[in-house]
Tab-separated table of C-alpha atoms in Angstrom:
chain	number	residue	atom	x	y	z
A	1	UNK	CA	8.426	14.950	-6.164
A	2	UNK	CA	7.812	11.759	-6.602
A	3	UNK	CA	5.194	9.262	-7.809
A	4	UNK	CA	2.491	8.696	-5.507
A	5	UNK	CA	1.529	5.616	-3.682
A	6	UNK	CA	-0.657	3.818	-0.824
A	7	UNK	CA	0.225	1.637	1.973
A	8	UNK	CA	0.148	0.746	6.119
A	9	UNK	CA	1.971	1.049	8.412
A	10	UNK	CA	1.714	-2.086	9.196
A	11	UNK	CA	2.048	-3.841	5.769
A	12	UNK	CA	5.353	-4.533	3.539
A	13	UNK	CA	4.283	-3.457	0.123
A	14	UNK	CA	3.529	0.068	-1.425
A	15	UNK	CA	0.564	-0.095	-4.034
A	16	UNK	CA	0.301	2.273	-7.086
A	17	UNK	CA	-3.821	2.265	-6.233
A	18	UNK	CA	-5.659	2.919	-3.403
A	19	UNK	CA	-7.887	0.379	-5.348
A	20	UNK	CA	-5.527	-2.293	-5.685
A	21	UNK	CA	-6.874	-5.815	-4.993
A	22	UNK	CA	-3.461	-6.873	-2.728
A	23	UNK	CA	-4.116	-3.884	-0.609
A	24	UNK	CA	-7.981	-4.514	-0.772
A	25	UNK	CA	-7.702	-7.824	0.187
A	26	UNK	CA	-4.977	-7.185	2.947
A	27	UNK	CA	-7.103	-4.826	4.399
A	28	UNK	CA	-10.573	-7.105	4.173
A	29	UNK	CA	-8.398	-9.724	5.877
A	30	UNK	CA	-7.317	-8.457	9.062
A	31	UNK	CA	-11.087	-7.240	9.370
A	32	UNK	CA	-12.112	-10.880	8.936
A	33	UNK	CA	-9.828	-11.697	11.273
A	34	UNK	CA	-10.528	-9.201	14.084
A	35	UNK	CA	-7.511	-7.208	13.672
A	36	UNK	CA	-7.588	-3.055	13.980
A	37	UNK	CA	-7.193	-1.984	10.620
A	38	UNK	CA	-4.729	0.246	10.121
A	39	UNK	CA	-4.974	3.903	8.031
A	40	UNK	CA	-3.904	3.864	4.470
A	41	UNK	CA	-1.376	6.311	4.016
A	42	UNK	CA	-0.757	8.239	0.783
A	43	UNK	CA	2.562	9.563	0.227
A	44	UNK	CA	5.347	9.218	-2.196
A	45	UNK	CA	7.090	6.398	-2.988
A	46	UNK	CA	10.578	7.577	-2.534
A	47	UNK	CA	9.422	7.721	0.975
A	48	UNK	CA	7.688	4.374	1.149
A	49	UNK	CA	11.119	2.791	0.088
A	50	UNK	CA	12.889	4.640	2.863
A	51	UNK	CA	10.225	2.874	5.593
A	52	UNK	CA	11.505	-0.387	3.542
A	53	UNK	CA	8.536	-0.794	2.179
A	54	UNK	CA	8.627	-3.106	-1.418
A	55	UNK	CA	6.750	-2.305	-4.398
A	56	UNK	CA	3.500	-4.376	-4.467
A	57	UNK	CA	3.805	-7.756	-6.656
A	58	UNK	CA	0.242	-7.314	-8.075
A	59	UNK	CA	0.284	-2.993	-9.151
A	60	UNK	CA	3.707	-3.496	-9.702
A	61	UNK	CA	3.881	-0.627	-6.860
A	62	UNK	CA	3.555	2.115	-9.840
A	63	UNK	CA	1.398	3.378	-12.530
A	64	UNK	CA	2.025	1.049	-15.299
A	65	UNK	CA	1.562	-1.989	-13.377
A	66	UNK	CA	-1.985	-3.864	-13.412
């Protein structure tokens, strides 16, 4: 198995926390904006990078990142 990870379906970017602040702030922004929020998903990211989903710029998209 592999490492697991959060994300959208709607969103680009897998996140190594459910916690982290670019899915966080992703999420607080559609809600600002009036948009139905989507689920966050947790799965592995093997199969987050088969939906062509990136790792996240900010968590680095896996434990060691910040």
């Amino acid at each position: 198995m592999g490492q697991t990870v959060w994300m959208t379906a709607e969103g680009d970017r897998y996140h190594a926390r459910e916690d982290c602040r670019g899915l966080v702030s992703g999420q607080q922004g559609g809600e600002a904006q009036g948009f139905e929020l989507r689920p966050v998903e947790q799965l592995h990211a093997g199969q987050a990078e088969q939906r062509g989903k990136t790792a996240c710029e900010i968590c680095g998209g896996s434990e060691q990142g910040s």
